[in-house]
Coordinates of C-alpha atoms in Angstrom, one line a residue:
X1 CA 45.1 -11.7 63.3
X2 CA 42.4 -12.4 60.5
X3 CA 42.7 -15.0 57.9
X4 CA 46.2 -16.9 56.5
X5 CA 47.0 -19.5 54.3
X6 CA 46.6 -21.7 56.9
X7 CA 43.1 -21.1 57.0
X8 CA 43.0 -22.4 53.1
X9 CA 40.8 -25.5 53.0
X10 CA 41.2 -28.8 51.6
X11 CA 41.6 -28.6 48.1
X12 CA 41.8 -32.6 47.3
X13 CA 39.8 -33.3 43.6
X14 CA 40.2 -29.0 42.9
X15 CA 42.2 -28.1 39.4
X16 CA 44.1 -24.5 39.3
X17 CA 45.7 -22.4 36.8
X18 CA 48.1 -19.8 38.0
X19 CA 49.4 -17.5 35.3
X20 CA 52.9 -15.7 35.8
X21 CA 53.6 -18.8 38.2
X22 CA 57.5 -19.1 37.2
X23 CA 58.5 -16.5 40.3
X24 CA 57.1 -13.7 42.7
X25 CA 53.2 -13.9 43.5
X26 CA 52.2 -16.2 41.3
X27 CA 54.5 -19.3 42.2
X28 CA 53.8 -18.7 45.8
X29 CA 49.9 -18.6 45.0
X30 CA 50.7 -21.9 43.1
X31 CA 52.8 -23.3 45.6
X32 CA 50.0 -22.6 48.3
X33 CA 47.4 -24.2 46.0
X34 CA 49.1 -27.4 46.1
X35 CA 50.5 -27.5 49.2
X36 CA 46.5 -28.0 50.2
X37 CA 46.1 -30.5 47.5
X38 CA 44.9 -28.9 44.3
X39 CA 46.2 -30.1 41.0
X40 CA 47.9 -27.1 40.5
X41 CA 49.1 -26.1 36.5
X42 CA 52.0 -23.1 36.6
X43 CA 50.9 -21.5 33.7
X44 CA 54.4 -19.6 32.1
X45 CA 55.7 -17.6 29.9
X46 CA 58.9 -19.9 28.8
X47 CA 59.8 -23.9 29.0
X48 CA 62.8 -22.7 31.8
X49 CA 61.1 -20.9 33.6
X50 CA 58.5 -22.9 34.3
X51 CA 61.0 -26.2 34.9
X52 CA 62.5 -24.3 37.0
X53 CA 59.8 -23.0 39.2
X54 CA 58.4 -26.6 39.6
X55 CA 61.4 -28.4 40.2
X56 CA 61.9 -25.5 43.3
X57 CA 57.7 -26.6 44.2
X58 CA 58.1 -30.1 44.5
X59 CA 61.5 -29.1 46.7
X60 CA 59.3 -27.3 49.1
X61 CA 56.0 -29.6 48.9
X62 CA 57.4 -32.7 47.9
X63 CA 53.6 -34.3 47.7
X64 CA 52.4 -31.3 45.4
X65 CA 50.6 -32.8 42.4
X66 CA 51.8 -29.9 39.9
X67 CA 52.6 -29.5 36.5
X68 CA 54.5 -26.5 33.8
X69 CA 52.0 -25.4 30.5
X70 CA 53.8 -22.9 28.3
X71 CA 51.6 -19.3 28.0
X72 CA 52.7 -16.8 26.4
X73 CA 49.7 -13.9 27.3
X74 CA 51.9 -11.4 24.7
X75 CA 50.6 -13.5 22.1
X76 CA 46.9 -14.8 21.6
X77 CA 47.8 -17.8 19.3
X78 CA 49.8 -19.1 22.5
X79 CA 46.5 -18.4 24.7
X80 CA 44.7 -20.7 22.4
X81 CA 47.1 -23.2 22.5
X82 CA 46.8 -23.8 26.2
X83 CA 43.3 -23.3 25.8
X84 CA 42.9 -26.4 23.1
X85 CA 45.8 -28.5 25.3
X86 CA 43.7 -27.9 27.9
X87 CA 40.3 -29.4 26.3
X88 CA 37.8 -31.4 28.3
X89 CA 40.0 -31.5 32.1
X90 CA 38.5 -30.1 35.2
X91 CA 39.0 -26.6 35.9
X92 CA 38.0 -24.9 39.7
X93 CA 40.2 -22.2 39.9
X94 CA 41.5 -19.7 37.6
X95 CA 44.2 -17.1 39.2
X96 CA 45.3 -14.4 36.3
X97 CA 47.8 -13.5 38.1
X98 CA 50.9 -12.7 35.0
X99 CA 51.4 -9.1 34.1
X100 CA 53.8 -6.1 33.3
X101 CA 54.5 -2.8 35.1
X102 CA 55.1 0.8 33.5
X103 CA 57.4 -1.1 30.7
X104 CA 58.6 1.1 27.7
X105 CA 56.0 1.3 24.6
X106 CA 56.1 -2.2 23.0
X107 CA 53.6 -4.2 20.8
X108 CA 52.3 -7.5 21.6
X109 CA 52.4 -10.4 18.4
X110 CA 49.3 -9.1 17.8
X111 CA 49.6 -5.7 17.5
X112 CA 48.6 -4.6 21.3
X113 CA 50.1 -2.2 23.4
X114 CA 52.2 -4.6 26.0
X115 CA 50.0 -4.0 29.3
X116 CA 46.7 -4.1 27.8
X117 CA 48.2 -7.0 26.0
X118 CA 49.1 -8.8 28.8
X119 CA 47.5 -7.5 31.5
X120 CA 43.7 -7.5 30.3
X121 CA 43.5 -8.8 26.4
X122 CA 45.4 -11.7 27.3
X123 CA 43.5 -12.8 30.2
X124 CA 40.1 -12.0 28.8
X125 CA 40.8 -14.5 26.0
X126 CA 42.1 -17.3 28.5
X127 CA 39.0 -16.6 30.8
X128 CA 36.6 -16.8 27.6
X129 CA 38.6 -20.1 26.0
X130 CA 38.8 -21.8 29.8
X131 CA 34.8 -20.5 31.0
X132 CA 32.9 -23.6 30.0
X133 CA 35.3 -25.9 32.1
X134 CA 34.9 -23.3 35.0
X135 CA 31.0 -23.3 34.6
X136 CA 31.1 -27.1 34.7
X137 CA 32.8 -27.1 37.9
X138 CA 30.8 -26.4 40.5
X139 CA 31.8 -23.8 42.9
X140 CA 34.4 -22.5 40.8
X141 CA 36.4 -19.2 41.0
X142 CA 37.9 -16.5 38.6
X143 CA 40.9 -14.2 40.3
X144 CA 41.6 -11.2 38.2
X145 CA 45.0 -9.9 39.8
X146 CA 44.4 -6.1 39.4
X147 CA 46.2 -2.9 41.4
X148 CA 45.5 0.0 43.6
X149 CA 47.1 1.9 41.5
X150 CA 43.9 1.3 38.7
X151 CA 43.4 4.7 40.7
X152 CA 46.0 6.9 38.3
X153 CA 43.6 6.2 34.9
X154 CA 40.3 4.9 33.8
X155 CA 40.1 3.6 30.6
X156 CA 40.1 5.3 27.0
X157 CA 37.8 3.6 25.0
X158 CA 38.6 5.7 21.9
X159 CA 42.5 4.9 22.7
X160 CA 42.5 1.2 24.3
X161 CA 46.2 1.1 22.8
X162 CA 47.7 4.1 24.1
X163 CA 48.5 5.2 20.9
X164 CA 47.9 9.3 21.0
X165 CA 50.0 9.5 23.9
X166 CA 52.2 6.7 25.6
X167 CA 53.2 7.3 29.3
X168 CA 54.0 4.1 31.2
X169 CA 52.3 4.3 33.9
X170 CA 48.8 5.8 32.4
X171 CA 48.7 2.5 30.6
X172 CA 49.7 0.1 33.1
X173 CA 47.1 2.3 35.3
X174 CA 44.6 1.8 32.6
X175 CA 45.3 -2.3 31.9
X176 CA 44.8 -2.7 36.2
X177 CA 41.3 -1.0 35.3
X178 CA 40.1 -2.9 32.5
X179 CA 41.2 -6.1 35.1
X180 CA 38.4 -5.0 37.2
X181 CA 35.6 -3.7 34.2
X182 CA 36.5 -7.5 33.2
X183 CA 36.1 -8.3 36.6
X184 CA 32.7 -6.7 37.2
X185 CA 31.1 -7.3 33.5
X186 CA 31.8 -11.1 34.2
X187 CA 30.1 -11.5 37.7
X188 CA 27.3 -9.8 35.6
X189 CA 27.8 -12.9 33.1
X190 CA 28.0 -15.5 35.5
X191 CA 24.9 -14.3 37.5
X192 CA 22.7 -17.4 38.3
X193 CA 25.9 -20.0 37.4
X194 CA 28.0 -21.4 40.6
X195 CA 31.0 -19.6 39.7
X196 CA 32.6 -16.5 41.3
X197 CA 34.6 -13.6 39.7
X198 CA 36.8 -11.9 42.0
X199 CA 39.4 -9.3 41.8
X200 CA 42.2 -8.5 44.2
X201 CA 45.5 -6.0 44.2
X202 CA 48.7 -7.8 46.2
X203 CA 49.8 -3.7 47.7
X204 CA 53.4 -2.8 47.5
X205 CA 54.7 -6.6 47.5
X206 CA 57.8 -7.8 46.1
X207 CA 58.0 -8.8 42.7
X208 CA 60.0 -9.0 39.5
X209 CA 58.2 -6.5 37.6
X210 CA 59.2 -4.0 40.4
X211 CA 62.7 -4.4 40.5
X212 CA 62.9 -4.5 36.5
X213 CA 60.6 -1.4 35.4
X214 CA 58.9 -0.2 38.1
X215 CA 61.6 2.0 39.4
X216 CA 62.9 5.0 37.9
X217 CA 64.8 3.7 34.5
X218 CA 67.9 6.1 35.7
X219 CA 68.5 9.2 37.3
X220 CA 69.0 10.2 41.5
X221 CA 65.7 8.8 41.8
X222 CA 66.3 5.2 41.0
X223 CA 68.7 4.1 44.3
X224 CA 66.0 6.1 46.7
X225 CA 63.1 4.5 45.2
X226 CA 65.1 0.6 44.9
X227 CA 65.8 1.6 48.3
X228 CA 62.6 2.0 49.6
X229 CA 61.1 -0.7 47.9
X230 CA 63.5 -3.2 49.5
X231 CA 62.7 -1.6 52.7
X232 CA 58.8 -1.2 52.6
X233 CA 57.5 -3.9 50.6
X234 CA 55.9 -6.3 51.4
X235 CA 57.4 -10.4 50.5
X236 CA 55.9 -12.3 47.7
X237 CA 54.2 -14.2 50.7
X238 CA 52.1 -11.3 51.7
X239 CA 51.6 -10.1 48.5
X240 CA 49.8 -13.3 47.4
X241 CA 47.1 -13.8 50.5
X242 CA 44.8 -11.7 48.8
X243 CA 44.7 -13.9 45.4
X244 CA 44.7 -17.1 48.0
X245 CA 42.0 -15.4 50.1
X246 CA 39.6 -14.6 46.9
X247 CA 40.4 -18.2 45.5
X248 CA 39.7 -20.7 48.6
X249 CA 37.9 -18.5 51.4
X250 CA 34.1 -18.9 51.9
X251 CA 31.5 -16.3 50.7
X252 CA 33.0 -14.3 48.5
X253 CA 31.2 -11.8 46.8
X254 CA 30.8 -11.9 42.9
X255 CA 32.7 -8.6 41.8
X256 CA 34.4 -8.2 45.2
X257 CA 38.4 -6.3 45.4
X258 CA 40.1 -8.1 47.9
X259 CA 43.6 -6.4 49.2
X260 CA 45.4 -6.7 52.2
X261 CA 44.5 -5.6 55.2
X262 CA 47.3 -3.1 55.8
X263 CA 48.8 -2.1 52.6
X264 CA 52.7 -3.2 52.6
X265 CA 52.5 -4.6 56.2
X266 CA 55.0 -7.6 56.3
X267 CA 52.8 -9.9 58.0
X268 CA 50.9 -11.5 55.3
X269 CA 47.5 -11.0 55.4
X270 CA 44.4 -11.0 53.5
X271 CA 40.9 -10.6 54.9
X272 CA 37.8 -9.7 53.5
X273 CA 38.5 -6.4 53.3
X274 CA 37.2 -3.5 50.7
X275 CA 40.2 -1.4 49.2
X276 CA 39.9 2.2 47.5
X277 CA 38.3 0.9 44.1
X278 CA 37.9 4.0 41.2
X279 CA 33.6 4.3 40.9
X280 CA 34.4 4.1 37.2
X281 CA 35.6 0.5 37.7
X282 CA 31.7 -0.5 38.3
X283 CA 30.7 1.3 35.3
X284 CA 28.3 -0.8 33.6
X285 CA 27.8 1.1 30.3
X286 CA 31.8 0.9 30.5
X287 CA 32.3 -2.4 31.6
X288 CA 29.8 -4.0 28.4
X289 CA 31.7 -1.4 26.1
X290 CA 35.1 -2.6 26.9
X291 CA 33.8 -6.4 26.6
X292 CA 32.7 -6.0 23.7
X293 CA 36.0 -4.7 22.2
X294 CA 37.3 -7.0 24.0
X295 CA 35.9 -9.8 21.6
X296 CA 36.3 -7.8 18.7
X297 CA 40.3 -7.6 19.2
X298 CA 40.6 -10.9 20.7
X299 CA 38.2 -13.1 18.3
X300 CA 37.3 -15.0 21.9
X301 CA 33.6 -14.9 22.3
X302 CA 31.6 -16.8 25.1
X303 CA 28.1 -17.7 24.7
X304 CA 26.9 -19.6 27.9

């Protein structure tokens, strides 16, 4: 049957961060985490929602050693809050998991369009701020959640805000692309150090940002497409092996896309298997260009 999150080791003395842990795939990839022992932070968006998702965690692993930080990824002075809350503790695995789907145009509080916001800007800055404390940590890992469907754009590095011409989902295509140039310019950064950056895509899985604004906003489309989402996706269980695989399984490969193993099958596995990944996403000239940027719009620079 290949690997399951009953293959996940012992995570006794291991710290994670799980961003977007209040519902879908990241509160499962949280609740996993712990249910093998990690110290296990939900990283969310708002005070309720992350209350909320705990109290439900400690209902369903009553031994889980878990804790709510507030991160708001839409807004960069909230990432270096949690950074600077965060300070000197142990760090071992890092899941950016939070992100948007094919929203309308909308700025972040720093002036980004929403899903590169979010989706890359956001995590970039909380991987630079929290990289020292993974470095220190032997054996550490970085999951970038990213998507198959990184497939519909590569980036514009002229245009990194969509600005010229805003269609949904060219820029949520685009943000799921600059997850894995971040992806592959860090494994170059952390070459020689005893930390792993790994990306992965959950297929068509169940999750809020689905239901909200991934279907067709209105029309004769929208009941078909609801429709056949509740029918063929995948549960938030499924969905969140390949994050669980790519943050506990052994050897996996700097820079490696993790998916699972049948995309949308209901039985929830990951495995060590390849998916379709864009040859632009390895781009090195790309990948530097779009880090560097990256610092320039963020301010978060790391110089290990």
């Amino acid at each position: 049957m290949g690997w399951t999150v009953r293959d996940i080791p012992d995570l006794k003395g291991r710290t994670a961060v799980v961003t977007g842990a209040g519902s879908g795939l990241g509160y499962v990839t949280a609740r996993e985490l712990a249910r093998r022992g990690a110290r296990t932070v939900l990283a969310c968006r708002s005070q309720r929602s992350g209350q909320d998702a705990l109290e439900r965690l400690f209902g369903e692993v009553p031994e889980a050693r878990a804790e709510t930080q507030l991160l708001d990824l839409a807004d960069l002075a909230s990432v270096r809050a949690f950074a600077l809350e965060w300070g000197e503790r142990r760090l071992d695995l890092l899941i950016n998991n939070a992100g948007l789907m094919a929203v309308p145009y909308a700025e972040t509080a720093d002036g980004f369009e929403m899903h590169f916001g979010v989706n890359h800007l956001g995590h970039f800055a909380l991987t630079g701020l929290l990289l020292d404390r993974l470095v220190a940590s032997p054996g550490s890992r970085v999951v970038t959640v990213s998507s198959l469907l990184h497939l519909i754009a590569n980036i514009d590095l002229r245009d990194l805000n969509s600005q010229r011409r805003y269609r949904r989902w060219v820029a949520y295509g685009r943000s799921r692309t600059a997850n894995l140039l971040f992806t592959h310019e860090l494994a170059r950064r952390l070459r020689g150090r005893d930390v792993v950056a790994a990306a992965v895509h959950p297929g068509w899985a169940v999750h809020p940002g689905w239901t909200d604004t991934g279907l067709p906003a209105r029309g004769p489309r929208r009941r078909p497409a609801r429709l056949a989402h509740r029918l063929a996706a995948a549960p938030p269980e499924a969905g969140a092996t390949p994050s669980l695989y790519a943050a506990t399984a052994p050897a996996i490969a700097p820079d490696s896309f993790t998916g699972p193993s049948v995309l949308g099958a209901r039985t929830p596995r990951g495995g060590p298997g390849g998916p379709w990944r864009a040859p632009w996403t390895r781009n090195p000239r790309t990948a530097a260009s779009l880090w560097r940027a990256s610092e320039e719009l963020t301010g978060v620079r790391w110089e290990g």
